Coordinates of C-alpha atoms in Angstrom, one line a residue:
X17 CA -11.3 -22.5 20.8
X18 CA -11.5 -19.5 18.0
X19 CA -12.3 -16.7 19.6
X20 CA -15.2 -14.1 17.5
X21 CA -14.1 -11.2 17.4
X22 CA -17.0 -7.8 17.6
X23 CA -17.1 -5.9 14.8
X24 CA -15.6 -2.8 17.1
X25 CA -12.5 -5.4 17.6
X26 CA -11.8 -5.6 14.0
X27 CA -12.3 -2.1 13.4
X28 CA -9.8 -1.1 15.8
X29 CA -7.5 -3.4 15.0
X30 CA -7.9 -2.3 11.1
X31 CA -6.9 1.1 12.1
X32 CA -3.9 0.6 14.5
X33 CA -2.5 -1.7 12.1
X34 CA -3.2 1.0 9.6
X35 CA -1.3 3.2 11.7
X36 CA 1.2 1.0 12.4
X37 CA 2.5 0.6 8.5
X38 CA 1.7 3.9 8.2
X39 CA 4.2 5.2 11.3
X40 CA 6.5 2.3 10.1
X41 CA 7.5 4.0 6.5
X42 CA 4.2 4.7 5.2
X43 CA 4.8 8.4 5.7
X44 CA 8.1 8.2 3.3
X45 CA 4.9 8.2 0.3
X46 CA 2.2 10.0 2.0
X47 CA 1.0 13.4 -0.3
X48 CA 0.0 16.5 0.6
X49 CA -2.8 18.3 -0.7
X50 CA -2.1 20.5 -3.4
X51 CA -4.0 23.5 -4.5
X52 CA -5.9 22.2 -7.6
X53 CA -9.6 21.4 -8.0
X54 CA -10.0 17.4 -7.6
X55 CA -7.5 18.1 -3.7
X56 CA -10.4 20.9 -3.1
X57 CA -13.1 18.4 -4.1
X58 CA -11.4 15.9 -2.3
X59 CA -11.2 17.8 0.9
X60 CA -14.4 19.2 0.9
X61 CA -16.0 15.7 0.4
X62 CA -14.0 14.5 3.7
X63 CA -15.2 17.5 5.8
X64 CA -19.0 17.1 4.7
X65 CA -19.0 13.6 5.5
X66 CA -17.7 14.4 9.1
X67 CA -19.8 17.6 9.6
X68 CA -23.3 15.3 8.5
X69 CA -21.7 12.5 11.5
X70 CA -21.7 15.4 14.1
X71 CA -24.9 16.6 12.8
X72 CA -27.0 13.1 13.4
X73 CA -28.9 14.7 16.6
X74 CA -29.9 17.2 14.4
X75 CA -30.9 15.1 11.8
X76 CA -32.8 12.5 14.3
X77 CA -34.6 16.2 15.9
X78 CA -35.8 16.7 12.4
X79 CA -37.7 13.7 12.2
X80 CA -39.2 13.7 15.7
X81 CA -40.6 17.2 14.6
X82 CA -41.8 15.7 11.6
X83 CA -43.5 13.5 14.3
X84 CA -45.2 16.2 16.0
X85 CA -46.4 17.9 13.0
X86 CA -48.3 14.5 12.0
X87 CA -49.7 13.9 15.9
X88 CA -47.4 10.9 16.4
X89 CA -46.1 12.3 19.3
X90 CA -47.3 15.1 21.5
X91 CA -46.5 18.8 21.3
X92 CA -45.5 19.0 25.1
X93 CA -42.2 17.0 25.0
X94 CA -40.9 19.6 21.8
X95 CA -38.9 21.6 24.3
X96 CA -37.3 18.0 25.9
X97 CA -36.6 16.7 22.4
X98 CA -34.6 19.6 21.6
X99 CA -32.7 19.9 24.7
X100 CA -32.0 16.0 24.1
X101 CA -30.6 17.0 20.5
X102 CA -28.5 19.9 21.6
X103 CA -26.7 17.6 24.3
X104 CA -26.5 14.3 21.7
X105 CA -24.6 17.0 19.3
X106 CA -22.6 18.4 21.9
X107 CA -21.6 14.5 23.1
X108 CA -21.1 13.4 19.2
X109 CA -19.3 16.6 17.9
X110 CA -17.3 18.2 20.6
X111 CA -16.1 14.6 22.3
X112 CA -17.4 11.4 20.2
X113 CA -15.7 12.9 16.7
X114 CA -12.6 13.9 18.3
X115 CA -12.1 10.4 20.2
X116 CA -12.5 8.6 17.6
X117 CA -9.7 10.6 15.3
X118 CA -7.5 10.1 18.5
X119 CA -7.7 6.6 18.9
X120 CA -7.7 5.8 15.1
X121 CA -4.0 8.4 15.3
X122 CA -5.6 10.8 12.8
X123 CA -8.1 9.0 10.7
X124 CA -11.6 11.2 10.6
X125 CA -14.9 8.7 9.3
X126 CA -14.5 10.9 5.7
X127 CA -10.8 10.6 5.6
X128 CA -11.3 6.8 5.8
X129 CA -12.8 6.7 2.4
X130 CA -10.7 8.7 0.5
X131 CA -7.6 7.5 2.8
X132 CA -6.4 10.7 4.3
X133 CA -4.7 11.2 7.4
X134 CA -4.0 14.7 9.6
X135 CA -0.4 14.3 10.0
X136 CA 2.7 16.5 11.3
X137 CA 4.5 18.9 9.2
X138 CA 7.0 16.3 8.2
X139 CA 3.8 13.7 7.9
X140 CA 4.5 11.8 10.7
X141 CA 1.7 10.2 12.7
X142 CA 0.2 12.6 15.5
X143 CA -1.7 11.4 18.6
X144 CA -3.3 12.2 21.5
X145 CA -3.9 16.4 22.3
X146 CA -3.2 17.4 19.1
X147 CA -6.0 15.3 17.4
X148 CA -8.4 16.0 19.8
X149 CA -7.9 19.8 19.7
X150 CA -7.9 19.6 16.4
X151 CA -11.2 18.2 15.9
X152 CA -13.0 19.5 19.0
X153 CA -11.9 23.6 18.4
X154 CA -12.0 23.0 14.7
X155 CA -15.4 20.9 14.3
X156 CA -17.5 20.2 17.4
X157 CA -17.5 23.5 19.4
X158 CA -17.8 26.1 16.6
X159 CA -20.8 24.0 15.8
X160 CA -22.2 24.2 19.1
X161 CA -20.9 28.1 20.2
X162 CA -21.6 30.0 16.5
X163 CA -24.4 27.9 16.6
X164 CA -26.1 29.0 20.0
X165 CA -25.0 32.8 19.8
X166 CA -25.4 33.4 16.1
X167 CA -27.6 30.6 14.5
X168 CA -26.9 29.2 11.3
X169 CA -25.3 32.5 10.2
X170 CA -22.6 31.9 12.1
X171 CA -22.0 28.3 11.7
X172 CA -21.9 29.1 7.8
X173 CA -19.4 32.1 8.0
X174 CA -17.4 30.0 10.1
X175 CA -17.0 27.5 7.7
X176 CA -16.8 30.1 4.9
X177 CA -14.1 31.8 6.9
X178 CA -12.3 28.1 6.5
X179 CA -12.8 27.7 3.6
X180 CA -11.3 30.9 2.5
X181 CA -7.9 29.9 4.6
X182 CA -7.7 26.4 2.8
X183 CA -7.9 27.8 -0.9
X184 CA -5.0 30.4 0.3
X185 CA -2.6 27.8 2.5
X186 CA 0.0 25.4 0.5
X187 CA -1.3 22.0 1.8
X188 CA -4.9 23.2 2.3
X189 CA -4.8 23.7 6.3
X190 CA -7.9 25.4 7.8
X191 CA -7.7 27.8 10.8
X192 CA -6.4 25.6 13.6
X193 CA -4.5 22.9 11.6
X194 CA -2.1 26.4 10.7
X195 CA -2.1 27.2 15.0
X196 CA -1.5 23.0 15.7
X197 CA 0.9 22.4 12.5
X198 CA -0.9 20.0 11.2
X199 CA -2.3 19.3 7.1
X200 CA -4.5 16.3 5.5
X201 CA -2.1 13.9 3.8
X202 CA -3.8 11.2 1.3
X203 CA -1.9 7.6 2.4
X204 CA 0.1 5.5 0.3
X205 CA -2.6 2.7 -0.9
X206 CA -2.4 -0.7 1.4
X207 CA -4.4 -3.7 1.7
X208 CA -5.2 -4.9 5.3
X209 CA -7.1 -8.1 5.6
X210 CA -7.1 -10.6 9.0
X211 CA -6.7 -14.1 8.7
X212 CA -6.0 -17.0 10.9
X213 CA -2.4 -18.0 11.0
X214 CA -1.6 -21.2 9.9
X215 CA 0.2 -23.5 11.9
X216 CA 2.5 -25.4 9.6
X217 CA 3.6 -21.4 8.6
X218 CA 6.6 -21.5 10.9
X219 CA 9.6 -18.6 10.6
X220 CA 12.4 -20.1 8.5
X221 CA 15.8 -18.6 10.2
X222 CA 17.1 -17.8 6.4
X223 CA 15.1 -15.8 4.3
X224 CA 17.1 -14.6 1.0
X225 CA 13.8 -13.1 -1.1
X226 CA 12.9 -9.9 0.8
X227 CA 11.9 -6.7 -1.3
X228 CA 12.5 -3.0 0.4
X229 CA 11.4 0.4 -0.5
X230 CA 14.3 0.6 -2.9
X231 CA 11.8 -1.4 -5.4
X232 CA 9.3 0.1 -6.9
X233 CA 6.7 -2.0 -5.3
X234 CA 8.3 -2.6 -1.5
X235 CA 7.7 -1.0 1.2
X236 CA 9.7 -0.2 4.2
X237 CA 13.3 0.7 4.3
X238 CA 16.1 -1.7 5.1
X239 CA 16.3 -0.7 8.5
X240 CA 12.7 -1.1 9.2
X241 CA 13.3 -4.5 7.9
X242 CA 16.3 -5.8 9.9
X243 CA 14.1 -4.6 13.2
X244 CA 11.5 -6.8 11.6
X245 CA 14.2 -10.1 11.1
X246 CA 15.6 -9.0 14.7
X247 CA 12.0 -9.8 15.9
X248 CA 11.4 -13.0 14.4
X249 CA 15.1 -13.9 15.2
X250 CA 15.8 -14.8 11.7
X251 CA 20.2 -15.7 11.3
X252 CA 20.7 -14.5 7.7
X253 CA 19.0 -12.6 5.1
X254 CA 19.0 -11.0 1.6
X255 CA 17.5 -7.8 0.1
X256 CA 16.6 -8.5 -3.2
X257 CA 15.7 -5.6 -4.6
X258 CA 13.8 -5.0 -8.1
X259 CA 16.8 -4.4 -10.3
X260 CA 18.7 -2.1 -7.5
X261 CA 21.8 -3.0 -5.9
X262 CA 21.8 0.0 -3.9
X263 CA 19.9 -1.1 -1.0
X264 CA 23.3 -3.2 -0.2
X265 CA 25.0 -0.2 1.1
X266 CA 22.9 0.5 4.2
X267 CA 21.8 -3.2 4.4
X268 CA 25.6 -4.3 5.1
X269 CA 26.0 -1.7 8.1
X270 CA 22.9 -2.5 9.6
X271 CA 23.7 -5.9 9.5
X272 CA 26.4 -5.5 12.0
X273 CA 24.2 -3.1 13.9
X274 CA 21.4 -6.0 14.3
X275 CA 23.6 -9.4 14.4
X276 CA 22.1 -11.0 11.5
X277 CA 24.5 -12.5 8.4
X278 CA 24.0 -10.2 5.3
X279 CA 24.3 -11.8 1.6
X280 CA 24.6 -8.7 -0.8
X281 CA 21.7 -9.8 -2.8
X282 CA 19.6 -8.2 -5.8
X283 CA 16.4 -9.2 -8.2
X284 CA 17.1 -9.2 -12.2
X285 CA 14.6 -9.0 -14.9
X286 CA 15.3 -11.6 -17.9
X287 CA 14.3 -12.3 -21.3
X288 CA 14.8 -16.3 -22.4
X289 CA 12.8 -16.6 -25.6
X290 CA 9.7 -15.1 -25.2
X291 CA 9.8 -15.9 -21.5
X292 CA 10.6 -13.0 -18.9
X293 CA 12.1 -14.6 -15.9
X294 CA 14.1 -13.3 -12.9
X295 CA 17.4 -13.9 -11.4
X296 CA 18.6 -13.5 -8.1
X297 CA 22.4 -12.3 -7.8
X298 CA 23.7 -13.0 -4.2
X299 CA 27.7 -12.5 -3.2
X300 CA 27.6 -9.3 -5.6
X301 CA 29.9 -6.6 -5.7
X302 CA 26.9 -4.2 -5.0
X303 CA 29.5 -1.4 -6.4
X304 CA 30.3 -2.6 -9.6
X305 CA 29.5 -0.4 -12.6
X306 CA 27.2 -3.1 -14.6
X307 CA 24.2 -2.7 -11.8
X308 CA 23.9 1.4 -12.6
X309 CA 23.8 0.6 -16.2
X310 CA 21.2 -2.2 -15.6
X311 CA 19.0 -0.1 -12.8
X312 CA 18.8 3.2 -15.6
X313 CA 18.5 0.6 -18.0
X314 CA 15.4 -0.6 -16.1
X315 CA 14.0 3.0 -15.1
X316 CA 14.5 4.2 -18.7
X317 CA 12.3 0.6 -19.8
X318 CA 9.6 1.2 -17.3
X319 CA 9.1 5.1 -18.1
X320 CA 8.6 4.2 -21.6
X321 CA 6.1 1.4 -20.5
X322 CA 3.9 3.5 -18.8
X323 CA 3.5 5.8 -21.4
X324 CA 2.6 3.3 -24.0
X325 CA 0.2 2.3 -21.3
X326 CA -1.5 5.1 -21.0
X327 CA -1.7 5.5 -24.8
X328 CA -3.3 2.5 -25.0
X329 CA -5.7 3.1 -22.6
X330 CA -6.9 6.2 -24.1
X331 CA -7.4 5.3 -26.7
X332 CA -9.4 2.3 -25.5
X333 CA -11.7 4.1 -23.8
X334 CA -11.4 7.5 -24.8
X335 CA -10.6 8.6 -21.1
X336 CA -7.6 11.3 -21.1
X337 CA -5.2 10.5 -18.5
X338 CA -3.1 13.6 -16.3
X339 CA 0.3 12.0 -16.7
X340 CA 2.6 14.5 -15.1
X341 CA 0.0 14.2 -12.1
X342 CA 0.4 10.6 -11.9
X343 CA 4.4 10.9 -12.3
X344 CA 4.8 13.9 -9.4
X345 CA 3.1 11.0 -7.1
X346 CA 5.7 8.0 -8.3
X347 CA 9.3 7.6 -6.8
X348 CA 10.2 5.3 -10.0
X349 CA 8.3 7.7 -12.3
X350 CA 6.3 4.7 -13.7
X351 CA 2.6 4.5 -14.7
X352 CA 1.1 1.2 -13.8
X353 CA -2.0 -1.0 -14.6
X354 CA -3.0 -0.2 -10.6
X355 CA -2.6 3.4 -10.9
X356 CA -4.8 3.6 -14.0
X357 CA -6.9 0.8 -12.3
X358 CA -7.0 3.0 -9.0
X359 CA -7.7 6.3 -11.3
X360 CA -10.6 4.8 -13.3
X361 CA -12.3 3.5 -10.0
X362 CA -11.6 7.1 -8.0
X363 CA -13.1 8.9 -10.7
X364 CA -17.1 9.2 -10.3
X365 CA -17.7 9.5 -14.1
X366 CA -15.3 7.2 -15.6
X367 CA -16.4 4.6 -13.1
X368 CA -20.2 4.9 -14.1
X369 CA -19.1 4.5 -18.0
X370 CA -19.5 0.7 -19.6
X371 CA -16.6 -0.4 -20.0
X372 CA -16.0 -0.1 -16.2
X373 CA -19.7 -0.4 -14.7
X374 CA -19.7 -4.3 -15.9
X375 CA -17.2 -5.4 -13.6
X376 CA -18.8 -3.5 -10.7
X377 CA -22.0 -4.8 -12.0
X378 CA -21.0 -8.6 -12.0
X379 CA -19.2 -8.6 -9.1
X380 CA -19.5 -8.7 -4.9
X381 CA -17.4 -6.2 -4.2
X382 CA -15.3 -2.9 -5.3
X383 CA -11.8 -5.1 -5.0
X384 CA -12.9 -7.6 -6.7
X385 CA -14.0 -5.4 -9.5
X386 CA -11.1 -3.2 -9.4
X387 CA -8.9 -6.9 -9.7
X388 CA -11.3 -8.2 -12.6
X389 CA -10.8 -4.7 -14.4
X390 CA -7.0 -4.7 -14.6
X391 CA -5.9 -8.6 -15.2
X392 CA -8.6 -8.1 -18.4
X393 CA -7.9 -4.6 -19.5
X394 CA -4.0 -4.7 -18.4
X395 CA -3.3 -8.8 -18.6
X396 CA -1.7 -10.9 -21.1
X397 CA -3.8 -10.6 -24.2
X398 CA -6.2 -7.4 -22.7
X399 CA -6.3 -4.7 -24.6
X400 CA -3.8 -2.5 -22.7
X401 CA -1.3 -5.4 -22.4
X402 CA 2.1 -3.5 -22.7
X403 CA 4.9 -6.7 -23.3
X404 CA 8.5 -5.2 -21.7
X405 CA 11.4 -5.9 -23.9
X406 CA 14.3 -7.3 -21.2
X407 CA 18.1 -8.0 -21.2
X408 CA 18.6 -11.7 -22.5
X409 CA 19.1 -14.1 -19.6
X410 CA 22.6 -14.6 -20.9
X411 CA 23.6 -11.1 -20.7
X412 CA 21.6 -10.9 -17.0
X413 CA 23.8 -14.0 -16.2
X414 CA 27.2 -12.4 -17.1
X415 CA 26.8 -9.2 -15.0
X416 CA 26.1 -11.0 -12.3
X417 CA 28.9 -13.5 -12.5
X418 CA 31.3 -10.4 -13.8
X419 CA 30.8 -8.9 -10.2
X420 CA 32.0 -11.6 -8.3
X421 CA 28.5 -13.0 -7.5
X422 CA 26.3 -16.3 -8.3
X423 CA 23.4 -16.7 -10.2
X424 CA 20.1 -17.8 -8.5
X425 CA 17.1 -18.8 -11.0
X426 CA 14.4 -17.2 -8.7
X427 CA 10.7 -18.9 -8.1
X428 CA 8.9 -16.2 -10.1
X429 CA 6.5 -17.9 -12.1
X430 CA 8.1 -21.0 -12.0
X431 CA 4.6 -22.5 -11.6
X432 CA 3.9 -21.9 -15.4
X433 CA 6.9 -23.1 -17.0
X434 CA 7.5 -26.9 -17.7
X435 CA 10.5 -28.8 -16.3
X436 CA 12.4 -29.3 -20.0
X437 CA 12.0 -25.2 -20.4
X438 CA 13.4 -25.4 -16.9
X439 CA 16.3 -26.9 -17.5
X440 CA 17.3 -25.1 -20.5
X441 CA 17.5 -22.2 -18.7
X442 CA 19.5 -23.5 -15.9
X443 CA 21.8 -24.7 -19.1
X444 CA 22.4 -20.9 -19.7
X445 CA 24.7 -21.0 -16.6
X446 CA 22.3 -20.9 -13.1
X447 CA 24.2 -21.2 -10.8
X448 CA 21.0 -22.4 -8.1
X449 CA 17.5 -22.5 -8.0
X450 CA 15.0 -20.5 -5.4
X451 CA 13.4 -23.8 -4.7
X452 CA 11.7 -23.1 -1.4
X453 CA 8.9 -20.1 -1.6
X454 CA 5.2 -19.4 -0.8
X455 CA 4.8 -18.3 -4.5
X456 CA 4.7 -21.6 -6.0
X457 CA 2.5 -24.7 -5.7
X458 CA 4.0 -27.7 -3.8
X459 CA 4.5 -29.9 -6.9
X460 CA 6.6 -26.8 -8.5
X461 CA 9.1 -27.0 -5.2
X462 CA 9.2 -31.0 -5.6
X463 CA 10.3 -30.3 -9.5
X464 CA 12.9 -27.6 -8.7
X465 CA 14.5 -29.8 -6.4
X466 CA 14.8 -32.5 -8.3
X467 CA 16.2 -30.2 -11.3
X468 CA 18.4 -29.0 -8.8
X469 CA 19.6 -31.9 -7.2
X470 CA 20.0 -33.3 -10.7
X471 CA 22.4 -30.0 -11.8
X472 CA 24.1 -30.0 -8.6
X473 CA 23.2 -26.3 -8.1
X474 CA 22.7 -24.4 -4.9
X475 CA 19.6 -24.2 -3.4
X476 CA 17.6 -21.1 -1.8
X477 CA 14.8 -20.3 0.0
X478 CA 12.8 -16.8 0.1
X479 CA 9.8 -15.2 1.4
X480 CA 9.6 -12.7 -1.5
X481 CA 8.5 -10.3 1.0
X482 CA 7.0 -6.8 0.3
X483 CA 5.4 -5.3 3.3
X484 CA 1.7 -4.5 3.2
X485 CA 1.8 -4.0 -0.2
X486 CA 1.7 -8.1 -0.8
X487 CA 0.0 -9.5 2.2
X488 CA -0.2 -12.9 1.5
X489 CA 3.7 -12.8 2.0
X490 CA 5.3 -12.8 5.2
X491 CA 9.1 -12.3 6.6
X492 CA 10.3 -15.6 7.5
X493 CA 7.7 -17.5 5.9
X494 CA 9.8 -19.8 3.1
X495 CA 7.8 -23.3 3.0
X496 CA 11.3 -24.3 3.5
X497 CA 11.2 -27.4 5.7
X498 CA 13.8 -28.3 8.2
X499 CA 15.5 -30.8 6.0
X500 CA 15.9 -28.3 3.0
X501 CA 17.1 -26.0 5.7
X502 CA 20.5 -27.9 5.2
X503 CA 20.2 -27.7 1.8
X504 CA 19.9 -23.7 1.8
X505 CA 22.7 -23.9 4.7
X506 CA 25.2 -24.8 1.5
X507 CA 24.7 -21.6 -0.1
X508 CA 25.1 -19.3 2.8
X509 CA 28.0 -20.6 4.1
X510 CA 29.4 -19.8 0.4
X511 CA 31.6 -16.3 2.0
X512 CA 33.2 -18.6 4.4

């Protein structure tokens, strides 16, 4: 029977596994406040949205007054009314507030909108005392104590007093963040969403698609990763990353460490006509010269991208873009259509101009708008469409096969490519094809097979994992069925 779950349940299960990806790696991208004006905005925003939840009694006290002074309720009970606010803001400030940030591991009800987090000095997760100290001495019982000996006085030159501290302090700390060592970090941007598993989703023991944080879009480290396949007790895996070899390095000694089968593995970007495509290297000589050239080759491609992106967009909609701001905050140093997309819905005024307000308008929700926004704006044929120039799939090809590996014509997209197109490329010197993945439709896996067992090419499965950042994809989770299991079997037994 499916169990319904309280709408407590699934907010506490939102924030632990908020927490979770955020202790997991999450704090390897996490950003400090800095000291310039949209941070102070920022800030101040998050601690006006949690002083107005401690202040509720007062606020509900206001209107039973209002009460009196119209007759609705009598005169008598004013002094039990008031003694019923003072306790409610003493239980809501000075214990509710602080609970709350302890059990949600540093997430305050304003730092949930703008998705900030009171973190450690290195921005690791903090729980328990800390959090509840913090929030308790540094929110609830100023409130009640300045407010009781000094009035509003000296509840305001308390906060004035914090104020002054967080202009002056590097990462914005107020009075008892600088005595606790903690700081408000904003966390790297994740989508969490709960669905019911499906049954047929079983763990496939080989999974030879898996993206870490040495791609521009991944997200946790290889190690995090092998604890992850340890879990799920997967035999043999692959970290493909985004044109990077590098990842192969620590991915090889962990390997041992963990007891699964490593294939040195990486993703590569391809041009075939006016088709981009990917190929997947596996067996590589990580180490060989040709994937340095290819990875600056790649960086050097993407920074020049982004800024024709952002060109683009300006002068689209006449907003002016920061771009060093948006560069300090990238690893890759990369501008993409989510970061705009993210910027232009962060931003009060540009979100309330035209151009933007439609797609709020004629949609359900802010997700859905924000998605609608950038396929049209940043999409094939939108007006901000930027079309990467990419090595030519034989060139892609050659390097591979130069460093001792074999070439793997990944799923990507396969979906939108017809068979005859399909084969030409494999003509170009494939050496497999990712046949098994959750990124393609079922008749797209019956077609690659059958272009594969025509070829007599190797065949591979892959999750195409990212982490939270894609979390329709999961580790393990390959469509491959038992049968092609012996199939995929071929091509990992290849190093023996």
């Amino acid at each position: 029977m499916e169990k319904n779950y309280s709408f407590v349940d699934l907010s506490m299960a939102y924030f632990e596994k908020k927490s979770k990806i955020y202790k997991e790696g999450g704090y390897k991208k996490a950003i400090s406040l800095k000291k310039n004006k949209e941070d102070y905005e920022n800030h101040l925003f998050v601690f006006l949205i949690d002083l107005n939840i401690c202040l509720l009694p007062v606020y509900l006290w206001v209107l039973e007054f209002l009460l009196i002074l119209t007759g609705l309720i009598p005169p008598r009970i004013f002094d039990l009314l008031f003694y019923i606010m003072y306790a409610l803001l003493f239980v809501v400030s000075v214990i509710l507030l602080p609970l709350f940030t302890t059990k949600t591991k540093g997430v305050t009800f304003g730092g949930e909108f703008l998705d900030m987090r009171i973190v450690n000095r290195k921005n690791q997760i903090v729980e328990g005392l800390p959090l509840l100290l913090r929030q308790a001495i540094g929110m609830g019982i100023p409130l009640m104590l300045f407010g009781y000996l000094f009035k509003t006085a000296g509840i305001v030159a308390w906060w004035l007093l914090n104020g002054i501290v967080s202009l002056v302090m590097p990462n914005q700390q107020t009075i008892v963040d600088v005595i606790l060592g903690l700081h408000l970090v904003y966390e790297p941007e994740v989508n969490i969403c709960f669905e019911q598993a499906k049954q047929e989703q079983e763990i496939c023991p080989i999974d030879l698609h898996i993206r870490s944080n040495y791609s521009d879009d991944g997200y946790y480290d290889v190690e995090e990763i092998f604890k992850q396949a340890k879990e799920l007790g997967l035999e043999t895996i692959s970290i493909t990353d985004h044109n990077c070899a590098r990842q192969n390095a620590a991915a090889l000694r962990f390997a041992s460490l963990y007891g699964i089968q490593y294939i040195p593995g990486v993703e590569l970007d391809a041009q075939y006509g006016d088709l981009r495509v990917r190929v997947l290297g596996y067996y590589i000589d990580w180490e060989h010269e040709i994937f340095d050239a290819l990875e600056r080759a790649s960086l050097k491609r993407e920074k020049e991208n982004s800024l024709l992106r952002v060109k683009k967009f300006e002068e689209y909609s006449g907003v002016s873009i920061d771009v060093n701001s948006l560069m300090e905050t990238s690893r890759f140093q990369t501008i993409t259509a989510t970061d705009i997309t993210n910027m232009v819905f962060n931003n009060e005024r540009v979100r309330s101009l035209s151009f933007v307000k439609k797609y709020i308008d004629s949609t359900d929700n802010i997700n859905e708008a924000m998605k609608q926004f950038k396929f049209h704006i940043f999409g094939k044929g939108g007006p901000c469409y930027v079309k990467g120039k990419y090595p030519r799939l034989e060139d892609v090809i050659k390097a591979i096969h130069i460093s001792g590996g074999i070439c793997v014509l990944a799923s990507w997209h396969m979906d939108y490519i017809d068979d005859e197109t399909i084969q030409k490329i494999v003509d170009k010197g494939i050496d497999g094809i990712e046949c098994f993945s959750p990124c393609v439709q079922e008749e797209t896996i019956s077609s690659l097979l059958k272009i594969a067992m025509n070829n007599k090419l190797l065949i591979s499965c892959g999750s195409d994992y990212h982490g939270p950042t894609k979390q329709d994809r999961h580790l393990g989770q390959t469509h491959c069925p038992e049968k092609g299991l012996q199939l995929v079997r071929i091509l990992t037994n290849q190093a023996n």
